[in-house]
């Protein structure tokens, strides 16, 4: 099932949470709905679920207009941020609940619940109540409950934000696996770019109610449409340095970039921290202001044209604060933005 | 960080002392004293002297036709009033929670009986139940039901008391249930909605179980309250327990024996019996709740 939003707008009393969004969510894919808090991503999810009514615009499931359809008629599964498992029911009763609503015979419901429990690996926990389960286990139950009625679309609201770091890594692989195994069109909301990058087939990024870009993780990282997207993706974040194009070239602290065919103007140049190499023979010398050691890599803080910048290098090269190091560039690895933050293609 | 234990204990006692002194004087001391009094055939409550120590009073109370009547009336009252008023309160609370039109108006309305004196409400009910001018008979008349002598016909005095009892207890229960319902996480309802849960199933499978601790709490409170019914009788009938004692309750019997008949030992024995009845039922209810209250 393909989900298409057309000029979708949702206004609350004072704010426009979603502003004329036109987005297509591909069939059978895992899409990450990404953005900072307050960007309208959760609102978009709830609009698709039908828990919010759209102010204007339309929502299509394939070719069916569902804009005015009640949530229970939309055939969606929704996993809430805090799971919303019924605390007085066991895991099994929770999973069976949507089926019993549809008057599925109890025996069959039990069988289906068991199958779902196997899919999400909680077959030993069926008799436990939510209070006796860990966050990760509760989430698995919540996913099973959402999937048991064979929804057309699975929606997950910040599925990993209530889990600790280690469990988060585990559960995001699990969500990916479950989505692969069931093939259900899945949309999940997150504010964590790493989470979105790691498991999404497609990322939808929003800001202040406006859609910014829809692309695969790799494409979005390499070709962001604007400075916001460039900055939001990637950790450590991209370095943004104000500079100038002079005669088709940009010079940042002695490092030279190629901007052939572009007129002379003020620009913001974005350089990813991993785009640098250390080279003792390089004529471009910078002083290490501070550093952070990550094990495999070390991040150096240096000034490039008076802007404190991050440089990510292999840890085999020992550095100390105050060292002078030589920098070179990998390829012509940079992104150019105009002073308004819009991308300039080189 | 912690001071020596005896010092903190003493401090706590000091802070608690106003409440403790009042409770000890007006609750604990009279409780033990009335148990003590209940064993004497004759007892002077001013000199604290008594004669004829034994169980005679209990024998007298338990064979007294008026006490048996009071026991029967109180039992019927409790069995009818508690479930009906709880069900009505629950339904009202659910309706109020659905944010219907005129909500603010209803909020004031349903809270009124809670802050109004029961005796005053009783007077109002005397008018409602009045056989000639009363609203109730007028309404029933519309449905072709003949005039009922609510307050003067012995057949109807207990039903009248029950109607009054149900109504007067509603407000408190509604307030507590409404608070309970509003405390339930909205996401359970959103989840239920997405899963296509019918309204009835949402109520029975989600609202009721999640409210069960509160339902149980209200159950015990109103059960005990119903067994102790007294003010309702006074409010409705003034200084007699209905025509031919037909609205006699246990506490009214206790009061009547103490002041009316001036027989404190009999009153004490009756109140000890009531205490034991309440104790036994509360114990049973607590046992049941361990199994039935959902989480």
XYZ file of C-alpha atoms in Angstrom:
641
model
C 0.000 0.000 0.000
C 1.252 3.397 -1.027
C 0.454 6.421 1.117
C 0.153 9.799 -0.537
C -0.366 13.129 1.166
C -1.531 16.020 -0.957
C -1.212 19.589 0.265
C -1.935 18.248 3.722
C -2.355 20.995 6.317
C -3.111 20.757 10.009
C -3.693 23.896 12.006
C -4.059 23.926 15.740
C -5.383 27.053 17.386
C -2.261 29.163 16.978
C 0.196 27.045 15.059
C 0.260 25.350 11.716
C 1.780 22.009 12.596
C 1.818 20.653 9.067
C 1.920 23.071 6.154
C 0.850 21.951 2.673
C 2.810 18.733 2.778
C 2.837 16.634 -0.366
C 4.640 13.387 0.323
C 4.555 9.905 -1.111
C 5.439 6.946 1.115
C 6.541 4.034 -1.030
C 4.791 0.677 -0.846
C 6.381 -2.030 1.271
C 9.136 0.276 2.421
C 10.341 1.462 5.778
C 10.151 5.242 5.861
C 11.633 7.378 8.605
C 9.783 10.610 9.298
C 12.582 12.770 10.652
C 12.858 16.225 12.129
C 13.522 18.220 15.281
C 10.816 18.317 17.938
C 7.882 20.494 16.950
C 8.471 20.022 13.235
C 5.114 18.351 12.627
C 6.292 14.789 12.131
C 4.145 13.261 14.875
C 1.172 15.329 13.722
C 1.689 13.940 10.222
C 1.682 10.417 11.647
C -1.509 11.025 13.609
C -3.112 12.520 10.512
C -2.319 9.355 8.597
C -3.699 7.338 11.519
C -6.851 9.425 11.538
C -6.585 10.455 15.184
C -6.256 14.042 13.948
C -8.514 15.543 11.284
C -6.787 17.405 8.481
C -7.563 21.117 8.188
C -7.167 20.891 4.426
C -5.554 18.655 1.851
C -6.024 14.956 1.299
C -4.615 11.581 2.283
C -4.697 8.660 -0.125
C -4.050 4.998 0.583
C -3.262 3.808 -2.952
C -6.099 5.499 -4.826
C -8.568 5.535 -1.967
C -9.203 8.923 -0.386
C -9.153 8.280 3.371
C -9.056 11.905 4.526
C -12.484 11.701 6.119
C -12.360 8.034 7.066
C -12.543 7.129 10.774
C -9.303 5.719 12.190
C -10.837 2.301 12.851
C -11.805 2.005 9.174
C -8.368 2.805 7.825
C -6.769 -0.533 8.529
C -3.692 0.793 10.231
C -1.575 -0.482 13.079
C -0.165 2.138 15.408
C 2.558 1.700 17.985
C 2.554 4.508 20.528
C 5.665 6.084 21.952
C 4.937 4.667 25.401
C 3.334 1.559 23.842
C -0.134 2.115 25.437
C -0.416 -1.571 26.320
C -3.463 -2.259 28.466
C -1.928 -2.730 31.917
C -4.604 -5.113 33.178
C -4.217 -7.567 30.311
C -1.484 -10.109 29.677
C 0.672 -9.834 26.574
C -1.501 -12.454 24.899
C -4.742 -10.653 25.779
C -3.251 -7.406 24.515
C -2.318 -8.972 21.182
C -5.680 -10.721 20.857
C -7.673 -7.606 21.687
C -7.924 -6.133 18.149
C -8.999 -9.534 16.803
C -11.685 -10.033 19.445
C -12.981 -6.568 18.556
C -13.572 -7.896 15.078
C -15.353 -10.931 16.510
C -12.646 -13.353 15.390
C -13.278 -16.673 17.227
C -11.179 -16.924 20.356
C -9.351 -20.046 19.244
C -8.265 -18.492 15.981
C -7.319 -15.242 17.728
C -5.134 -17.212 20.117
C -3.422 -18.949 17.232
C -2.755 -15.679 15.431
C -1.497 -14.051 18.614
C 0.942 -16.909 19.066
C 2.198 -16.514 15.504
C 2.695 -12.790 16.058
C 4.487 -13.459 19.333
C 6.854 -15.744 17.444
C 7.470 -13.070 14.838
C 8.491 -10.544 17.479
C 10.231 -13.167 19.678
C 8.116 -12.939 22.819
C 6.513 -16.391 22.808
C 7.717 -17.020 26.405
C 6.162 -13.813 27.710
C 2.564 -14.283 26.641
C 1.246 -14.671 30.162
C 2.970 -11.626 31.579
C 1.364 -8.291 32.151
C 3.063 -5.128 30.820
C 4.256 -4.195 34.310
C 6.332 -7.372 34.426
C 8.120 -6.695 31.163
C 11.086 -4.532 30.155
C 10.644 -1.586 27.790
C 11.971 -3.575 24.836
C 9.633 -6.485 25.557
C 6.665 -4.153 25.904
C 7.542 -2.638 22.576
C 7.601 -6.048 20.942
C 4.147 -6.739 22.356
C 2.943 -3.376 21.079
C 4.266 -4.167 17.599
C 2.617 -7.589 17.706
C -0.677 -5.998 18.740
C -0.416 -3.511 15.864
C 0.434 -6.210 13.314
C -1.966 -8.962 14.378
C -4.908 -7.496 12.495
C -2.806 -7.440 9.333
C -2.886 -3.676 8.841
C -2.372 -2.033 5.493
C 0.127 0.323 7.083
C 2.185 0.157 10.251
C 2.830 3.453 12.023
C 5.353 3.826 14.831
C 5.577 6.973 16.936
C 9.115 7.509 18.263
C 9.495 3.765 18.708
C 12.934 3.840 20.264
C 12.946 6.959 22.379
C 11.893 5.229 25.611
C 14.627 2.592 25.434
C 18.158 2.730 26.757
C 21.031 3.026 24.306
C 21.869 -0.668 23.964
C 18.260 -1.781 23.632
C 17.725 0.949 21.075
C 20.329 -0.582 18.771
C 18.744 -4.000 19.206
C 15.180 -2.820 18.650
C 15.959 -0.811 15.564
C 17.401 -3.937 13.938
C 14.279 -5.786 15.089
C 11.948 -3.227 13.565
C 13.857 -3.520 10.319
C 13.675 -7.336 10.423
C 9.963 -7.409 11.279
C 9.230 -4.945 8.495
C 11.230 -7.074 6.046
C 9.495 -10.272 7.085
C 5.989 -8.860 6.877
C 6.577 -6.491 3.970
C 4.076 -4.046 5.449
C 4.405 -0.403 4.463
C 5.882 1.175 7.577
C 6.302 4.770 8.666
C 8.131 5.631 11.843
C 8.668 8.978 13.483
C 12.010 9.879 14.978
C 14.066 12.896 15.925
C 17.271 10.873 15.841
C 19.003 11.142 12.470
C 21.207 8.134 13.161
C 18.141 5.995 13.817
C 16.494 7.185 10.621
C 19.673 6.722 8.562
C 20.401 3.241 9.860
C 17.130 1.470 9.097
C 15.085 3.544 6.659
C 14.652 2.774 3.019
C 13.529 6.345 2.596
C 13.747 9.402 4.830
C 11.218 12.221 4.929
C 12.640 15.249 6.696
C 10.495 18.095 8.023
C 11.074 21.442 9.706
C 8.543 23.886 11.175
C 5.664 22.076 9.491
C 7.273 22.164 6.057
C 8.544 19.195 4.133
C 12.242 19.613 3.351
C 13.286 16.552 1.399
C 12.365 12.966 0.598
C 15.277 10.717 -0.309
C 17.149 7.545 0.547
C 19.505 7.953 3.518
C 22.594 7.943 1.334
C 21.166 10.370 -1.171
C 20.015 12.713 1.556
C 23.421 12.668 3.238
C 25.310 13.270 0.018
C 22.855 15.657 -1.613
C 20.889 17.618 0.980
C 18.598 20.263 -0.530
C 19.535 22.897 2.008
C 21.717 23.804 4.920
C 19.147 22.545 7.477
C 19.103 19.032 6.039
C 22.880 19.006 5.711
C 23.245 20.015 9.331
C 20.555 17.671 10.651
C 22.078 14.554 9.091
C 25.445 13.312 10.242
C 27.081 13.030 13.606
C 29.418 14.760 14.293
C 27.617 17.528 12.353
C 28.860 19.156 9.194
C 31.137 22.232 9.463
C 29.528 25.334 7.997
C 31.950 28.112 7.157
C 31.112 31.464 5.588
C 33.348 32.092 2.571
C 33.531 33.591 -0.928
C 33.762 32.330 -4.477
C 36.565 34.140 -6.230
C 37.232 33.240 -9.865
C 35.597 29.823 -9.623
C 37.547 28.895 -6.507
C 36.972 28.950 -2.794
C 39.774 29.198 -0.328
C 39.183 28.107 3.243
C 42.148 28.572 5.500
C 44.451 27.660 2.607
C 42.446 24.634 1.536
C 41.270 25.117 -2.006
C 37.879 24.046 -3.365
C 36.770 23.956 -6.949
C 33.629 25.990 -7.796
C 34.002 26.166 -11.550
C 31.274 27.975 -13.465
C 29.918 29.899 -10.501
C 29.893 33.672 -10.281
C 31.785 35.456 -7.546
C 29.584 35.680 -4.448
C 29.346 35.079 -0.718
C 28.604 31.429 0.130
C 28.415 29.051 3.040
C 30.580 26.034 2.507
C 29.734 22.795 4.260
C 32.535 20.336 4.904
C 31.836 17.001 6.622
C 34.263 16.218 9.465
C 35.311 13.021 7.713
C 36.324 14.886 4.536
C 39.782 15.714 5.892
C 43.026 13.774 5.964
C 46.008 14.421 8.172
C 49.160 14.927 6.184
C 52.380 16.134 7.783
C 53.585 17.378 4.390
C 50.541 19.572 3.786
C 51.285 23.296 3.649
C 47.965 23.976 5.444
C 48.745 23.906 9.151
C 46.177 24.240 11.923
C 46.513 24.161 15.687
C 44.559 21.528 17.660
C 42.372 23.464 20.113
C 40.840 20.383 21.718
C 40.178 16.766 20.876
C 37.792 13.914 21.682
C 38.927 10.326 21.530
C 36.314 7.803 20.310
C 38.535 4.709 20.114
C 38.695 4.039 16.402
C 38.578 7.728 15.566
C 39.604 10.994 17.127
C 37.841 14.264 16.611
C 39.973 17.379 16.493
C 38.667 20.884 17.043
C 40.522 23.412 14.898
C 39.920 26.887 13.560
C 39.214 27.155 9.835
C 38.838 30.800 8.839
C 37.988 31.699 12.438
C 35.188 29.087 12.601
C 35.662 26.320 15.152
C 35.481 23.166 13.039
C 35.437 19.424 13.641
C 37.949 17.183 11.919
C 37.515 13.430 12.228
C 40.733 11.425 11.835
C 42.008 7.881 12.442
C 43.241 7.320 15.943
C 46.590 5.778 14.852
C 47.932 9.283 14.635
C 48.512 10.523 18.184
C 47.705 14.185 18.818
C 47.885 16.514 21.788
C 46.242 19.811 22.453
C 48.286 22.605 20.917
C 49.849 20.382 18.244
C 50.157 21.800 14.802
C 48.833 19.374 12.185
C 48.785 19.437 8.398
C 45.379 19.072 6.671
C 44.476 17.914 3.181
C 41.108 17.223 1.568
C 39.594 14.061 0.189
C 38.470 14.835 -3.365
C 36.406 17.980 -3.625
C 34.152 16.825 -0.827
C 31.996 19.837 0.080
C 28.492 21.298 -0.174
C 27.753 24.878 -1.177
C 24.849 26.961 0.119
C 23.817 30.515 -0.597
C 23.475 32.935 2.280
C 19.794 31.875 2.718
C 20.864 28.286 3.195
C 19.685 26.961 -0.192
C 21.913 24.462 -1.908
C 24.070 25.612 -4.854
C 24.991 22.834 -7.236
C 28.558 22.850 -8.378
C 21.577 13.614 58.273
C 19.294 11.718 60.611
C 18.838 12.788 64.204
C 18.686 10.209 66.989
C 15.585 8.075 66.655
C 13.810 8.964 69.893
C 14.118 12.620 69.074
C 12.510 12.350 65.650
C 9.790 10.077 67.041
C 9.022 12.598 69.749
C 8.909 15.376 67.195
C 6.525 13.395 65.029
C 4.305 12.700 68.012
C 4.256 16.376 68.869
C 3.124 17.303 65.378
C 0.524 14.568 65.379
C -0.722 15.296 68.878
C -3.633 17.629 68.004
C -5.150 15.006 65.735
C -4.248 12.167 68.069
C -5.831 13.862 71.081
C -9.047 14.545 69.203
C -9.225 11.032 67.765
C -8.435 9.485 71.129
C -11.079 11.554 72.915
C -13.886 11.261 70.424
C -13.232 7.967 68.671
C -10.972 5.553 70.500
C -12.035 6.187 74.095
C -15.824 6.088 73.334
C -15.314 2.963 71.260
C -13.776 1.006 74.127
C -16.121 2.588 76.621
C -19.224 1.545 74.697
C -17.945 -2.015 74.401
C -17.471 -1.924 78.176
C -20.917 -0.414 78.797
C -22.590 -2.990 76.564
C -21.910 -5.738 79.108
C -23.789 -4.090 82.014
C -27.448 -4.564 82.717
C -27.599 -1.124 84.285
C -25.032 1.572 83.803
C -24.783 5.143 84.992
C -23.007 7.060 82.248
C -22.257 10.002 84.527
C -20.788 8.082 87.459
C -19.379 5.226 85.389
C -20.806 2.596 87.634
C -22.731 -0.431 86.471
C -24.369 -3.569 87.724
C -25.214 -6.934 86.236
C -22.159 -7.739 84.101
C -22.947 -10.232 81.331
C -24.332 -10.845 77.851
C -27.947 -10.078 78.721
C -28.021 -6.899 76.631
C -26.943 -8.778 73.519
C -29.664 -11.325 74.133
C -32.184 -8.545 74.533
C -31.109 -6.695 71.412
C -31.046 -9.787 69.233
C -34.524 -10.815 70.344
C -35.963 -7.305 70.090
C -38.400 -7.152 67.168
C -37.499 -3.531 66.511
C -33.810 -4.395 66.201
C -34.572 -7.279 63.838
C -36.661 -4.857 61.783
C -33.834 -2.325 61.822
C -31.400 -5.037 60.735
C -33.719 -6.121 57.930
C -34.327 -2.544 56.759
C -30.639 -1.688 56.866
C -29.767 -4.822 54.893
C -32.356 -4.128 52.195
C -31.296 -0.487 52.062
C -27.621 -1.422 51.681
C -28.178 -4.146 49.096
C -30.328 -1.869 46.928
C -28.675 1.519 47.403
C -25.000 0.591 47.008
C -25.106 -1.113 43.589
C -27.722 1.184 42.084
C -26.058 4.412 43.179
C -22.654 3.132 42.047
C -23.971 2.137 38.631
C -25.766 5.461 38.220
C -22.687 7.375 39.335
C -20.452 5.447 36.935
C -22.744 6.043 33.975
C -23.075 9.731 34.842
C -19.310 10.074 35.222
C -18.732 8.467 31.813
C -21.311 10.765 30.221
C -19.839 13.825 31.889
C -16.403 12.788 30.716
C -17.601 12.728 27.109
C -17.728 16.513 27.268
C -21.326 16.895 26.367
C -22.953 20.268 25.829
C -23.781 22.280 28.925
C -20.960 20.530 30.770
C -20.258 23.464 33.083
C -23.916 23.643 34.083
C -23.977 19.945 34.931
C -20.719 20.194 36.825
C -22.350 22.633 39.212
C -25.542 20.654 39.319
C -24.113 17.288 40.230
C -21.852 18.792 42.824
C -24.650 20.590 44.649
C -25.913 17.691 46.777
C -22.368 17.064 47.941
C -22.009 20.482 49.534
C -25.578 20.788 50.764
C -26.570 19.617 54.225
C -28.345 16.267 54.196
C -31.073 17.504 56.538
C -31.816 20.370 54.149
C -31.944 17.951 51.248
C -34.238 15.788 53.337
C -36.623 18.714 53.721
C -36.572 19.232 49.979
C -37.322 15.570 49.512
C -40.237 15.832 51.899
C -41.733 18.210 49.352
C -40.856 15.963 46.442
C -42.464 12.988 48.177
C -45.502 14.966 49.372
C -48.558 12.947 48.332
C -50.675 15.917 47.259
C -48.230 18.555 46.034
C -45.101 16.453 45.428
C -43.306 16.478 42.084
C -42.735 12.743 42.176
C -46.431 11.884 42.218
C -47.091 14.469 39.521
C -44.482 12.830 37.270
C -45.764 9.342 38.058
C -49.269 10.603 37.374
C -48.223 11.364 33.800
C -47.518 7.651 33.394
C -50.909 6.827 34.879
C -49.608 5.726 38.276
C -51.932 6.501 41.161
C -51.007 8.813 43.991
C -48.564 7.142 46.365
C -48.426 8.122 50.043
C -44.640 8.008 50.017
C -44.050 9.210 53.549
C -47.240 8.042 55.276
C -47.831 4.591 53.823
C -45.712 2.000 55.699
C -45.313 0.065 52.417
C -43.504 2.974 50.771
C -41.432 4.413 53.575
C -38.408 2.189 52.901
C -38.546 2.729 49.103
C -38.709 6.476 49.772
C -35.663 6.204 52.028
C -33.870 4.179 49.357
C -34.605 6.744 46.625
C -33.363 9.484 48.894
C -30.299 7.441 49.826
C -29.374 6.745 46.210
C -29.710 10.375 45.281
C -27.860 11.806 48.252
C -24.841 9.545 47.712
C -24.504 10.165 43.982
C -22.488 13.383 44.007
C -19.506 12.082 45.924
C -19.332 8.926 43.827
C -19.568 10.850 40.569
C -16.754 13.163 41.631
C -14.491 10.261 42.505
C -15.336 8.250 39.379
C -14.892 11.267 37.141
C -11.482 11.937 38.649
C -10.644 8.269 38.136
C -11.741 8.252 34.507
C -9.854 11.440 33.772
C -6.769 9.854 35.274
C -6.791 7.062 32.692
C -4.192 7.611 29.988
C -5.909 8.892 26.826
C -3.658 6.754 24.678
C -5.459 3.597 25.800
C -8.558 5.031 24.194
C -6.708 6.071 21.059
C -5.241 2.594 20.801
C -8.687 1.081 21.344
C -10.141 3.348 18.685
C -7.566 2.381 16.097
C -8.222 -1.261 16.875
C -11.914 -0.709 16.169
C -13.145 -1.287 19.719
C -16.867 -0.666 20.166
C -17.994 1.835 22.790
C -19.410 -0.883 24.988
C -16.266 -3.005 24.808
C -14.152 0.076 25.482
C -16.199 0.639 28.629
C -16.226 -2.941 29.874
C -12.730 -3.988 28.812
C -10.770 -0.799 29.365
C -12.532 1.800 31.496
C -14.020 -0.606 34.053
C -10.880 -2.672 34.710
C -8.692 0.401 34.906
C -11.183 1.959 37.284
C -11.573 -1.174 39.366
C -9.426 -0.018 42.312
C -11.601 3.071 42.534
C -14.845 1.158 42.090
C -13.768 -1.093 44.896
C -12.820 1.809 47.143
C -16.172 3.512 46.545
C -17.870 0.165 47.073
C -16.439 -0.278 50.566
C -17.029 3.340 51.548
C -20.651 3.350 50.441
C -21.273 -0.115 51.884
C -20.136 1.043 55.312
C -21.987 4.316 54.852
C -25.221 2.507 53.973
C -24.955 0.256 57.018
C -24.643 3.370 59.145
C -27.650 5.151 57.588
C -29.201 7.554 60.042
C -29.172 11.147 58.811
C -31.267 10.163 55.794
C -33.993 8.898 58.132
C -33.944 12.079 60.196
C -33.869 14.242 57.075
C -36.905 12.514 55.670
C -39.008 11.758 58.737
C -37.804 14.137 61.435
C -37.879 12.584 64.882
C -39.557 9.279 64.092
C -38.294 6.415 61.923
C -41.182 6.478 59.464
C -44.777 5.367 59.907
C -44.917 2.455 62.362
C -41.095 2.381 62.548
C -40.954 1.082 58.970
C -37.879 3.161 58.137
C -35.978 2.088 61.255
C -32.257 1.524 60.703
C -29.638 0.100 63.065
C -28.050 3.455 63.876
C -31.497 4.980 64.394
C -32.213 2.119 66.794
C -28.976 2.901 68.656
C -29.874 6.582 68.858
C -33.413 5.811 69.933
C -32.272 3.447 72.692
C -29.749 5.958 73.972
C -31.814 9.157 74.001
C -35.395 8.023 73.544
C -35.495 5.021 75.866
C -32.545 6.110 77.968
C -30.976 2.670 77.864
C -27.276 3.270 77.097
C -26.205 -0.366 77.650
C -28.711 -1.595 75.037
C -27.603 1.131 72.611
C -23.982 0.152 73.220
C -24.691 -3.525 72.597
C -26.504 -2.720 69.330
C -23.628 -0.570 68.148
C -21.126 -3.294 68.954
C -23.206 -5.701 66.865
C -23.206 -3.191 63.988
C -19.460 -2.797 64.370
C -18.984 -6.554 64.089
C -21.229 -6.741 61.005
C -19.240 -3.982 59.284
C -15.960 -5.588 60.304
C -16.936 -8.969 58.875
C -18.200 -7.561 55.565
C -15.222 -5.284 55.072
C -12.939 -8.224 55.708
C -14.791 -10.305 53.116
C -14.687 -7.441 50.616
C -10.960 -7.027 51.055
C -10.489 -10.741 50.474
C -12.540 -10.598 47.289
C -10.730 -7.512 46.065
C -7.374 -9.279 46.205
C -8.711 -11.590 43.528
C -10.866 -9.249 41.512
C -9.248 -5.823 41.387
C -7.389 -5.940 38.140
C -4.028 -4.397 38.725
